[in-house]
Amino acid sequence: MIGDAAPHPPNSEASRGYDWRMEVGQLNREMGVSVYGVQCLKEDKATPFWAELAERTAGRHLQLDQVGSVVDMIMAIVYREHGAGFFDAYEQEVRAREGNGMRHELEDMFHRLRDEDRPAKRPAQGDASPAKRACKAAKAEPKPKRAKPKAKRAEPKAKRTEAKAKRTEPKAKRTEPKPKVLKNKKPTRESVQQSHFVLNTLRWSPWRKAMSLVAPDDGAQWMPRRGAEPGFRNASLFTDSKRSKPAVYEFAVQTGAHRKLHVVFFRCSRAIPTGCRWDRHLLRGAGIQAMISKVLKQRAAGNHVILMARRAFLPESGVEVAGKQHMGSRGVAALLKTRYDYAWRPCSDRRQEITRPVQRNQCFISQ
């Protein structure tokens, strides 16, 4: 969002009854939208608005002095939302383009967008641009093909050399598929926006609080977790009659009120059994319960970490993706496992439950 002034207060006639705090809060809670407040002209009266706008939605407050930098700013924001690796690569590309005399505005922009726990990554000498890296890769490819002319020269000498030359050919072929592994790497689920999610066409429920270390005063029925596990669970969550229908459930970690939701886990179920608590059925597994306890015990900037949940019912006709029909909860579960890398990955064998370390806002959402 780009502008130079602050909006009218909610009680003003010019606001027409709109409260920007409620609007951005709803966007962040239900859709995970982060607003990047880009302030122009640096007016002191407008600075608190742009700073609060970014803070409420886990975005960033940026300054725009020159219109020529707006393209780099938009690209940097998009890459940051897509993932830290993409953001670092674009920063190196801009630094290589600007050289040693990088503009102060761009330097300040990358500093504001960069997470506090990650230093700046500057391009190494001799590897300043993606074009140079591509040239080096192109020069390195023909190496396996040099084995063929050597084999032809060795033919008149002895039969043993022919066998040796033929043995070297399979070794050269084994090195060819290596680059394909990087291209097929699954994106992390917490870095995928809702608009790019493969199941974004389903009717998802709003995000609701599922578990917290302290019982929130929000009108829901909060009960202690089972056993000696710390925290409370929302006993009124998923208690309607529709719990008997096939659905996909997603769980996200929120490191404070009005902050971005980081999706870490999913479960597809044909139905939640009658008389069974939703958390015992959807979050079963000793490894998952232990991870929830570790996450809830943390505090991010004085705020309690909360586990959020949502669901979407699966149609009887299945879910169509790229012309292929995925039927039932098992078909959708297989689709999500092949498409995304969730930070919490349960397994039927509890000894094999593994997680991927993820840190956001100086807080571990998975470890």
mmCIF file of C-alpha atoms in Angstrom:
data_model
loop_
_atom_site.group_PDB
_atom_site.id
_atom_site.type_symbol
_atom_site.label_atom_id
_atom_site.label_comp_id
_atom_site.label_asym_id
_atom_site.label_seq_id
_atom_site.Cartn_x
_atom_site.Cartn_y
_atom_site.Cartn_z
ATOM 1 C CA MET A 1 0.000 0.000 0.000
ATOM 2 C CA ILE A 2 1.564 3.281 -1.161
ATOM 3 C CA GLY A 3 0.543 6.731 0.072
ATOM 4 C CA ASP A 4 1.685 9.934 1.767
ATOM 5 C CA ALA A 5 -0.966 10.755 4.393
ATOM 6 C CA ALA A 6 -2.923 9.160 7.225
ATOM 7 C CA PRO A 7 -6.634 8.251 6.902
ATOM 8 C CA HIS A 8 -9.456 10.007 8.693
ATOM 9 C CA PRO A 9 -10.357 8.654 12.145
ATOM 10 C CA PRO A 10 -13.231 6.110 12.288
ATOM 11 C CA ASN A 11 -15.620 8.621 13.896
ATOM 12 C CA SER A 12 -15.134 11.118 11.057
ATOM 13 C CA GLU A 13 -17.862 11.630 8.462
ATOM 14 C CA ALA A 14 -15.304 11.223 5.679
ATOM 15 C CA SER A 15 -14.572 7.649 6.855
ATOM 16 C CA ARG A 16 -18.196 6.567 6.213
ATOM 17 C CA GLY A 17 -18.103 4.211 9.169
ATOM 18 C CA TYR A 18 -14.981 2.302 8.108
ATOM 19 C CA ASP A 19 -12.319 1.460 10.679
ATOM 20 C CA TRP A 20 -9.032 0.620 8.981
ATOM 21 C CA ARG A 21 -7.789 -1.264 12.044
ATOM 22 C CA MET A 22 -10.729 -3.669 11.915
ATOM 23 C CA GLU A 23 -10.434 -4.060 8.130
ATOM 24 C CA VAL A 24 -6.741 -4.998 8.084
ATOM 25 C CA GLY A 25 -7.180 -7.160 11.179
ATOM 26 C CA GLN A 26 -9.884 -9.196 9.450
ATOM 27 C CA LEU A 27 -7.775 -9.552 6.296
ATOM 28 C CA ASN A 28 -4.820 -10.784 8.327
ATOM 29 C CA ARG A 29 -6.796 -13.249 10.455
ATOM 30 C CA GLU A 30 -8.949 -14.796 7.727
ATOM 31 C CA MET A 31 -6.632 -14.641 4.709
ATOM 32 C CA GLY A 32 -3.169 -14.135 6.195
ATOM 33 C CA VAL A 33 -2.685 -10.836 4.316
ATOM 34 C CA SER A 34 0.417 -8.828 5.250
ATOM 35 C CA VAL A 35 0.329 -5.116 4.403
ATOM 36 C CA TYR A 36 3.576 -3.394 3.469
ATOM 37 C CA GLY A 37 3.112 0.304 4.211
ATOM 38 C CA VAL A 38 5.116 2.357 1.674
ATOM 39 C CA GLN A 39 5.198 5.967 2.915
ATOM 40 C CA CYS A 40 6.024 8.859 0.576
ATOM 41 C CA LEU A 41 7.215 12.405 1.433
ATOM 42 C CA LYS A 42 8.121 11.422 5.041
ATOM 43 C CA GLU A 43 5.452 13.510 6.777
ATOM 44 C CA ASP A 44 5.829 13.182 10.553
ATOM 45 C CA LYS A 45 2.071 13.195 11.151
ATOM 46 C CA ALA A 46 1.537 10.233 8.830
ATOM 47 C CA THR A 47 4.455 8.082 10.045
ATOM 48 C CA PRO A 48 2.608 6.502 13.047
ATOM 49 C CA PHE A 49 -0.201 5.308 10.758
ATOM 50 C CA TRP A 50 2.095 3.614 8.244
ATOM 51 C CA ALA A 51 4.165 2.014 11.002
ATOM 52 C CA GLU A 52 1.095 0.666 12.843
ATOM 53 C CA LEU A 53 -0.452 -0.559 9.573
ATOM 54 C CA ALA A 54 2.590 -2.747 8.887
ATOM 55 C CA GLU A 55 2.963 -3.896 12.496
ATOM 56 C CA ARG A 56 -0.657 -5.059 12.806
ATOM 57 C CA THR A 57 -0.347 -7.344 9.770
ATOM 58 C CA ALA A 58 3.251 -8.574 10.212
ATOM 59 C CA GLY A 59 4.362 -6.489 7.235
ATOM 60 C CA ARG A 60 7.072 -3.816 6.966
ATOM 61 C CA HIS A 61 7.100 -0.016 7.062
ATOM 62 C CA LEU A 62 9.061 1.307 4.058
ATOM 63 C CA GLN A 63 10.066 4.759 2.788
ATOM 64 C CA LEU A 64 9.869 5.795 -0.875
ATOM 65 C CA ASP A 65 11.865 8.889 -1.876
ATOM 66 C CA GLN A 66 12.394 8.249 -5.587
ATOM 67 C CA VAL A 67 9.783 6.861 -7.964
ATOM 68 C CA GLY A 68 12.532 5.026 -9.851
ATOM 69 C CA SER A 69 12.923 2.617 -6.911
ATOM 70 C CA VAL A 70 9.294 1.493 -6.819
ATOM 71 C CA VAL A 71 9.893 -1.488 -9.143
ATOM 72 C CA ASP A 72 12.745 -2.822 -6.997
ATOM 73 C CA MET A 73 10.617 -2.294 -3.907
ATOM 74 C CA ILE A 74 7.636 -4.235 -5.268
ATOM 75 C CA MET A 75 9.867 -7.064 -6.508
ATOM 76 C CA ALA A 76 11.636 -7.281 -3.133
ATOM 77 C CA ILE A 77 8.311 -7.478 -1.279
ATOM 78 C CA VAL A 78 7.023 -10.228 -3.581
ATOM 79 C CA TYR A 79 10.208 -12.283 -3.230
ATOM 80 C CA ARG A 80 10.179 -11.837 0.567
ATOM 81 C CA GLU A 81 6.626 -13.203 0.770
ATOM 82 C CA HIS A 82 7.592 -16.128 -1.482
ATOM 83 C CA GLY A 83 10.526 -17.192 0.702
ATOM 84 C CA ALA A 84 13.774 -16.114 2.313
ATOM 85 C CA GLY A 85 15.873 -17.811 -0.372
ATOM 86 C CA PHE A 86 14.169 -15.889 -3.186
ATOM 87 C CA PHE A 87 14.545 -12.608 -1.276
ATOM 88 C CA ASP A 88 18.281 -13.163 -0.676
ATOM 89 C CA ALA A 89 18.858 -14.036 -4.337
ATOM 90 C CA TYR A 90 17.100 -10.880 -5.525
ATOM 91 C CA GLU A 91 19.064 -8.744 -3.060
ATOM 92 C CA GLN A 92 22.333 -10.113 -4.435
ATOM 93 C CA GLU A 93 21.130 -9.398 -7.970
ATOM 94 C CA VAL A 94 20.348 -5.758 -7.127
ATOM 95 C CA ARG A 95 23.666 -5.295 -5.319
ATOM 96 C CA ALA A 96 25.519 -6.693 -8.317
ATOM 97 C CA ARG A 97 23.621 -4.337 -10.617
ATOM 98 C CA GLU A 98 24.216 -1.252 -8.461
ATOM 99 C CA GLY A 99 27.856 -2.066 -7.749
ATOM 100 C CA ASN A 100 29.735 -0.556 -4.819
ATOM 101 C CA GLY A 101 27.737 2.689 -4.992
ATOM 102 C CA MET A 102 24.337 1.266 -4.046
ATOM 103 C CA ARG A 103 21.721 3.945 -3.408
ATOM 104 C CA HIS A 104 20.900 4.681 0.221
ATOM 105 C CA GLU A 105 17.178 4.220 -0.439
ATOM 106 C CA LEU A 106 17.687 0.654 -1.698
ATOM 107 C CA GLU A 107 20.073 -0.124 1.165
ATOM 108 C CA ASP A 108 17.486 1.054 3.689
ATOM 109 C CA MET A 109 14.724 -0.885 1.920
ATOM 110 C CA PHE A 110 16.556 -4.224 2.077
ATOM 111 C CA HIS A 111 17.486 -3.550 5.698
ATOM 112 C CA ARG A 112 13.830 -3.001 6.642
ATOM 113 C CA LEU A 113 12.589 -6.040 4.703
ATOM 114 C CA ARG A 114 15.269 -8.384 5.992
ATOM 115 C CA ASP A 115 14.452 -10.438 9.094
ATOM 116 C CA GLU A 116 16.302 -9.311 12.195
ATOM 117 C CA ASP A 117 18.174 -12.596 12.614
ATOM 118 C CA ARG A 118 19.534 -12.770 9.034
ATOM 119 C CA PRO A 119 22.487 -10.628 7.885
ATOM 120 C CA ALA A 120 22.800 -9.201 4.390
ATOM 121 C CA LYS A 121 24.183 -11.533 1.703
ATOM 122 C CA ARG A 122 26.498 -9.748 -0.693
ATOM 123 C CA PRO A 123 27.524 -11.260 -4.048
ATOM 124 C CA ALA A 124 30.926 -12.933 -4.135
ATOM 125 C CA GLN A 125 33.606 -11.761 -6.565
ATOM 126 C CA GLY A 126 33.471 -13.488 -9.922
ATOM 127 C CA ASP A 127 29.851 -14.506 -9.328
ATOM 128 C CA ALA A 128 28.102 -11.162 -9.489
ATOM 129 C CA SER A 129 25.200 -11.983 -11.780
ATOM 130 C CA PRO A 130 23.008 -14.967 -12.671
ATOM 131 C CA ALA A 131 24.202 -14.625 -16.270
ATOM 132 C CA LYS A 132 27.805 -15.392 -15.272
ATOM 133 C CA ARG A 133 26.691 -18.393 -13.275
ATOM 134 C CA ALA A 134 24.744 -19.639 -16.275
ATOM 135 C CA CYS A 135 27.845 -19.302 -18.477
ATOM 136 C CA LYS A 136 29.911 -21.327 -16.029
ATOM 137 C CA ALA A 137 27.253 -24.011 -15.904
ATOM 138 C CA ALA A 138 27.102 -24.119 -19.692
ATOM 139 C CA LYS A 139 30.871 -24.583 -19.911
ATOM 140 C CA ALA A 140 30.797 -27.392 -17.376
ATOM 141 C CA GLU A 141 28.149 -29.462 -19.158
ATOM 142 C CA PRO A 142 30.161 -30.827 -22.131
ATOM 143 C CA LYS A 143 32.673 -32.623 -19.847
ATOM 144 C CA PRO A 144 31.027 -36.069 -19.996
ATOM 145 C CA LYS A 145 31.004 -35.966 -23.835
ATOM 146 C CA ARG A 146 34.828 -35.789 -24.042
ATOM 147 C CA ALA A 147 35.045 -39.463 -23.139
ATOM 148 C CA LYS A 148 33.708 -40.519 -26.565
ATOM 149 C CA PRO A 149 36.577 -39.269 -28.821
ATOM 150 C CA LYS A 150 39.133 -40.776 -26.424
ATOM 151 C CA ALA A 151 37.468 -44.140 -26.843
ATOM 152 C CA LYS A 152 37.766 -43.934 -30.655
ATOM 153 C CA ARG A 153 41.504 -43.125 -30.555
ATOM 154 C CA ALA A 154 42.157 -46.106 -28.338
ATOM 155 C CA GLU A 155 40.516 -48.645 -30.693
ATOM 156 C CA PRO A 156 43.574 -49.699 -32.796
ATOM 157 C CA LYS A 157 45.833 -50.201 -29.761
ATOM 158 C CA ALA A 158 44.144 -53.025 -27.889
ATOM 159 C CA LYS A 159 40.776 -54.531 -27.092
ATOM 160 C CA ARG A 160 41.188 -53.771 -23.406
ATOM 161 C CA THR A 161 41.106 -50.047 -24.059
ATOM 162 C CA GLU A 162 37.734 -50.407 -25.810
ATOM 163 C CA ALA A 163 36.253 -52.012 -22.742
ATOM 164 C CA LYS A 164 37.660 -49.264 -20.523
ATOM 165 C CA ALA A 165 36.230 -46.568 -22.780
ATOM 166 C CA LYS A 166 32.796 -48.186 -22.714
ATOM 167 C CA ARG A 167 32.854 -48.444 -18.936
ATOM 168 C CA THR A 168 33.354 -44.690 -18.609
ATOM 169 C CA GLU A 169 30.154 -43.856 -20.544
ATOM 170 C CA PRO A 170 27.638 -44.899 -17.825
ATOM 171 C CA LYS A 171 29.549 -42.796 -15.260
ATOM 172 C CA ALA A 172 29.068 -39.705 -17.411
ATOM 173 C CA LYS A 173 25.328 -40.399 -17.705
ATOM 174 C CA ARG A 174 24.900 -40.698 -13.934
ATOM 175 C CA THR A 175 25.979 -37.086 -13.447
ATOM 176 C CA GLU A 176 23.336 -35.671 -15.838
ATOM 177 C CA PRO A 177 20.155 -36.009 -13.672
ATOM 178 C CA LYS A 178 21.651 -34.109 -10.675
ATOM 179 C CA PRO A 179 20.313 -30.632 -11.575
ATOM 180 C CA LYS A 180 16.753 -32.019 -11.859
ATOM 181 C CA VAL A 181 16.615 -32.620 -8.098
ATOM 182 C CA LEU A 182 16.675 -28.874 -7.402
ATOM 183 C CA LYS A 183 13.932 -28.122 -9.931
ATOM 184 C CA ASN A 184 11.528 -30.646 -8.356
ATOM 185 C CA LYS A 185 11.991 -29.388 -4.782
ATOM 186 C CA LYS A 186 8.644 -28.879 -3.052
ATOM 187 C CA PRO A 187 7.834 -25.372 -1.777
ATOM 188 C CA THR A 188 7.439 -24.957 1.963
ATOM 189 C CA ARG A 189 3.788 -24.578 2.936
ATOM 190 C CA GLU A 190 4.356 -21.604 5.245
ATOM 191 C CA SER A 191 5.760 -19.597 2.306
ATOM 192 C CA VAL A 192 2.787 -20.236 -0.028
ATOM 193 C CA GLN A 193 0.100 -17.547 -0.088
ATOM 194 C CA GLN A 194 -3.597 -18.463 -0.065
ATOM 195 C CA SER A 195 -4.053 -17.195 -3.639
ATOM 196 C CA HIS A 196 -1.412 -19.683 -4.864
ATOM 197 C CA PHE A 197 -2.563 -22.605 -2.689
ATOM 198 C CA VAL A 198 -3.663 -25.628 -4.723
ATOM 199 C CA LEU A 199 -6.912 -25.946 -2.713
ATOM 200 C CA ASN A 200 -7.814 -22.250 -2.705
ATOM 201 C CA THR A 201 -11.031 -22.976 -4.647
ATOM 202 C CA LEU A 202 -12.532 -24.852 -1.691
ATOM 203 C CA ARG A 203 -14.762 -22.998 0.769
ATOM 204 C CA TRP A 204 -12.482 -22.578 3.779
ATOM 205 C CA SER A 205 -13.769 -21.608 7.188
ATOM 206 C CA PRO A 206 -12.210 -18.599 8.949
ATOM 207 C CA TRP A 207 -9.105 -19.230 11.041
ATOM 208 C CA ARG A 208 -10.069 -19.924 14.669
ATOM 209 C CA LYS A 209 -8.023 -20.292 17.837
ATOM 210 C CA ALA A 210 -7.402 -23.965 18.584
ATOM 211 C CA MET A 211 -4.821 -24.084 21.391
ATOM 212 C CA SER A 212 -3.111 -21.566 23.649
ATOM 213 C CA LEU A 213 -0.918 -21.595 26.747
ATOM 214 C CA VAL A 214 -3.404 -19.291 28.504
ATOM 215 C CA ALA A 215 -7.162 -19.604 27.968
ATOM 216 C CA PRO A 216 -8.294 -16.545 25.951
ATOM 217 C CA ASP A 217 -11.375 -14.610 27.030
ATOM 218 C CA ASP A 218 -13.185 -14.831 23.684
ATOM 219 C CA GLY A 219 -16.415 -16.589 24.619
ATOM 220 C CA ALA A 220 -15.245 -20.052 23.533
ATOM 221 C CA GLN A 221 -15.172 -23.079 25.824
ATOM 222 C CA TRP A 222 -11.528 -23.645 26.772
ATOM 223 C CA MET A 223 -10.465 -26.848 28.529
ATOM 224 C CA PRO A 224 -7.035 -28.062 29.732
ATOM 225 C CA ARG A 225 -5.144 -30.306 27.344
ATOM 226 C CA ARG A 226 -4.994 -34.009 28.039
ATOM 227 C CA GLY A 227 -2.536 -35.432 30.558
ATOM 228 C CA ALA A 228 0.282 -33.219 31.719
ATOM 229 C CA GLU A 229 0.503 -31.277 28.452
ATOM 230 C CA PRO A 230 0.615 -27.506 29.044
ATOM 231 C CA GLY A 231 -1.990 -25.100 27.722
ATOM 232 C CA PHE A 232 -5.670 -25.183 26.823
ATOM 233 C CA ARG A 233 -7.708 -26.429 23.872
ATOM 234 C CA ASN A 234 -10.833 -24.933 22.313
ATOM 235 C CA ALA A 235 -13.478 -27.507 23.251
ATOM 236 C CA SER A 236 -16.137 -25.772 21.140
ATOM 237 C CA LEU A 237 -14.106 -26.128 17.932
ATOM 238 C CA PHE A 238 -15.417 -28.529 15.256
ATOM 239 C CA THR A 239 -18.317 -29.713 17.422
ATOM 240 C CA ASP A 240 -21.101 -29.211 14.869
ATOM 241 C CA SER A 241 -22.875 -31.969 12.956
ATOM 242 C CA LYS A 242 -20.701 -31.354 9.894
ATOM 243 C CA ARG A 243 -17.715 -32.972 11.607
ATOM 244 C CA SER A 244 -18.969 -36.287 10.191
ATOM 245 C CA LYS A 245 -18.269 -35.124 6.613
ATOM 246 C CA PRO A 246 -14.966 -35.633 4.724
ATOM 247 C CA ALA A 247 -12.808 -32.548 5.138
ATOM 248 C CA VAL A 248 -9.257 -31.244 5.067
ATOM 249 C CA TYR A 249 -7.957 -29.425 8.146
ATOM 250 C CA GLU A 250 -4.997 -27.047 8.293
ATOM 251 C CA PHE A 251 -3.183 -25.785 11.374
ATOM 252 C CA ALA A 252 -1.055 -22.648 11.609
ATOM 253 C CA VAL A 253 1.133 -21.012 14.248
ATOM 254 C CA GLN A 254 0.584 -17.326 15.049
ATOM 255 C CA THR A 255 3.353 -15.588 17.012
ATOM 256 C CA GLY A 256 1.079 -12.905 18.439
ATOM 257 C CA ALA A 257 -2.183 -11.090 17.879
ATOM 258 C CA HIS A 258 -2.656 -9.617 14.383
ATOM 259 C CA ARG A 259 0.495 -11.351 13.119
ATOM 260 C CA LYS A 260 0.862 -13.510 10.044
ATOM 261 C CA LEU A 261 -0.265 -17.140 10.205
ATOM 262 C CA HIS A 262 2.354 -19.766 9.329
ATOM 263 C CA VAL A 263 0.744 -23.015 8.133
ATOM 264 C CA VAL A 264 2.681 -26.003 9.498
ATOM 265 C CA PHE A 265 0.393 -29.063 9.433
ATOM 266 C CA PHE A 266 -2.630 -30.628 7.717
ATOM 267 C CA ARG A 267 -4.875 -33.618 8.229
ATOM 268 C CA CYS A 268 -7.456 -35.115 5.853
ATOM 269 C CA SER A 269 -10.233 -37.059 7.535
ATOM 270 C CA ARG A 270 -13.337 -38.877 6.362
ATOM 271 C CA ALA A 271 -15.022 -37.922 9.641
ATOM 272 C CA ILE A 272 -14.275 -37.127 13.272
ATOM 273 C CA PRO A 273 -15.662 -40.124 15.204
ATOM 274 C CA THR A 274 -18.645 -39.516 17.461
ATOM 275 C CA GLY A 275 -17.586 -38.909 21.046
ATOM 276 C CA CYS A 276 -13.963 -38.298 20.059
ATOM 277 C CA ARG A 277 -12.335 -34.944 20.733
ATOM 278 C CA TRP A 278 -11.181 -33.121 17.627
ATOM 279 C CA ASP A 279 -7.599 -32.693 18.890
ATOM 280 C CA ARG A 280 -7.213 -36.379 19.748
ATOM 281 C CA HIS A 281 -8.290 -37.351 16.220
ATOM 282 C CA LEU A 282 -6.686 -34.602 14.094
ATOM 283 C CA LEU A 283 -3.513 -34.018 16.142
ATOM 284 C CA ARG A 284 -2.818 -37.596 17.120
ATOM 285 C CA GLY A 285 0.769 -38.727 17.525
ATOM 286 C CA ALA A 286 3.271 -38.249 20.335
ATOM 287 C CA GLY A 287 5.582 -36.204 18.130
ATOM 288 C CA ILE A 288 2.852 -33.730 17.135
ATOM 289 C CA GLN A 289 1.699 -33.260 20.733
ATOM 290 C CA ALA A 290 5.274 -32.684 21.906
ATOM 291 C CA MET A 291 5.814 -30.116 19.148
ATOM 292 C CA ILE A 292 2.635 -28.250 20.141
ATOM 293 C CA SER A 293 3.837 -28.089 23.752
ATOM 294 C CA LYS A 294 7.194 -26.637 22.707
ATOM 295 C CA VAL A 295 5.551 -24.033 20.501
ATOM 296 C CA LEU A 296 2.965 -22.904 23.063
ATOM 297 C CA LYS A 297 5.560 -22.398 25.813
ATOM 298 C CA GLN A 298 7.279 -19.646 23.835
ATOM 299 C CA ARG A 299 6.592 -15.919 23.954
ATOM 300 C CA ALA A 300 7.199 -13.641 20.964
ATOM 301 C CA ALA A 301 7.761 -9.984 21.894
ATOM 302 C CA GLY A 302 5.668 -10.490 25.038
ATOM 303 C CA ASN A 303 2.808 -12.157 23.143
ATOM 304 C CA HIS A 304 1.584 -15.724 23.585
ATOM 305 C CA VAL A 305 1.982 -18.112 20.656
ATOM 306 C CA ILE A 306 -1.354 -19.505 19.443
ATOM 307 C CA LEU A 307 -2.237 -22.557 17.346
ATOM 308 C CA MET A 308 -4.918 -21.689 14.762
ATOM 309 C CA ALA A 309 -7.109 -24.069 12.732
ATOM 310 C CA ARG A 310 -9.454 -24.054 9.742
ATOM 311 C CA ARG A 311 -11.250 -26.619 7.581
ATOM 312 C CA ALA A 312 -12.763 -27.121 4.140
ATOM 313 C CA PHE A 313 -15.247 -29.835 3.204
ATOM 314 C CA LEU A 314 -14.344 -32.134 0.316
ATOM 315 C CA PRO A 315 -16.950 -32.437 -2.470
ATOM 316 C CA GLU A 316 -18.216 -35.885 -3.416
ATOM 317 C CA SER A 317 -17.079 -35.314 -6.998
ATOM 318 C CA GLY A 318 -13.500 -34.891 -5.808
ATOM 319 C CA VAL A 319 -10.997 -32.077 -6.264
ATOM 320 C CA GLU A 320 -9.758 -31.362 -9.783
ATOM 321 C CA VAL A 321 -6.178 -30.095 -10.113
ATOM 322 C CA ALA A 322 -4.415 -29.766 -13.476
ATOM 323 C CA GLY A 323 -7.038 -31.925 -15.186
ATOM 324 C CA LYS A 324 -6.716 -34.770 -12.668
ATOM 325 C CA GLN A 325 -9.440 -35.728 -10.219
ATOM 326 C CA HIS A 326 -8.415 -36.425 -6.606
ATOM 327 C CA MET A 327 -11.119 -38.376 -4.804
ATOM 328 C CA GLY A 328 -11.793 -38.486 -1.078
ATOM 329 C CA SER A 329 -9.597 -37.651 1.871
ATOM 330 C CA ARG A 330 -6.853 -40.068 0.805
ATOM 331 C CA GLY A 331 -6.587 -38.577 -2.662
ATOM 332 C CA VAL A 332 -6.374 -35.016 -1.340
ATOM 333 C CA ALA A 333 -3.846 -36.051 1.315
ATOM 334 C CA ALA A 334 -1.626 -37.601 -1.357
ATOM 335 C CA LEU A 335 -1.947 -34.415 -3.417
ATOM 336 C CA LEU A 336 -0.813 -32.161 -0.551
ATOM 337 C CA LYS A 337 2.086 -34.453 0.358
ATOM 338 C CA THR A 338 3.436 -34.370 -3.189
ATOM 339 C CA ARG A 339 2.887 -30.626 -3.677
ATOM 340 C CA TYR A 340 4.089 -29.046 -0.406
ATOM 341 C CA ASP A 341 6.610 -29.477 2.368
ATOM 342 C CA TYR A 342 4.789 -29.046 5.686
ATOM 343 C CA ALA A 343 6.985 -28.257 8.704
ATOM 344 C CA TRP A 344 5.191 -30.850 10.851
ATOM 345 C CA ARG A 345 5.221 -34.220 9.093
ATOM 346 C CA PRO A 346 3.531 -37.078 10.986
ATOM 347 C CA CYS A 347 4.065 -40.738 10.185
ATOM 348 C CA SER A 348 2.207 -43.928 11.045
ATOM 349 C CA ASP A 349 5.316 -45.034 12.926
ATOM 350 C CA ARG A 350 5.808 -42.631 15.856
ATOM 351 C CA ARG A 351 9.529 -43.246 15.880
ATOM 352 C CA GLN A 352 9.796 -41.791 12.380
ATOM 353 C CA GLU A 353 7.908 -38.539 13.034
ATOM 354 C CA ILE A 354 10.097 -35.696 11.801
ATOM 355 C CA THR A 355 9.840 -31.912 11.713
ATOM 356 C CA ARG A 356 11.594 -29.191 9.744
ATOM 357 C CA PRO A 357 13.110 -26.333 11.798
ATOM 358 C CA VAL A 358 11.375 -23.007 11.087
ATOM 359 C CA GLN A 359 11.829 -19.705 12.930
ATOM 360 C CA ARG A 360 9.678 -16.593 12.543
ATOM 361 C CA ASN A 361 9.725 -13.339 14.545
ATOM 362 C CA GLN A 362 12.470 -14.696 16.841
ATOM 363 C CA CYS A 363 10.245 -17.634 17.715
ATOM 364 C CA PHE A 364 10.409 -21.298 16.683
ATOM 365 C CA ILE A 365 7.226 -22.498 15.006
ATOM 366 C CA SER A 366 8.861 -25.865 14.324
ATOM 367 C CA GLN A 367 12.052 -27.446 15.653
#
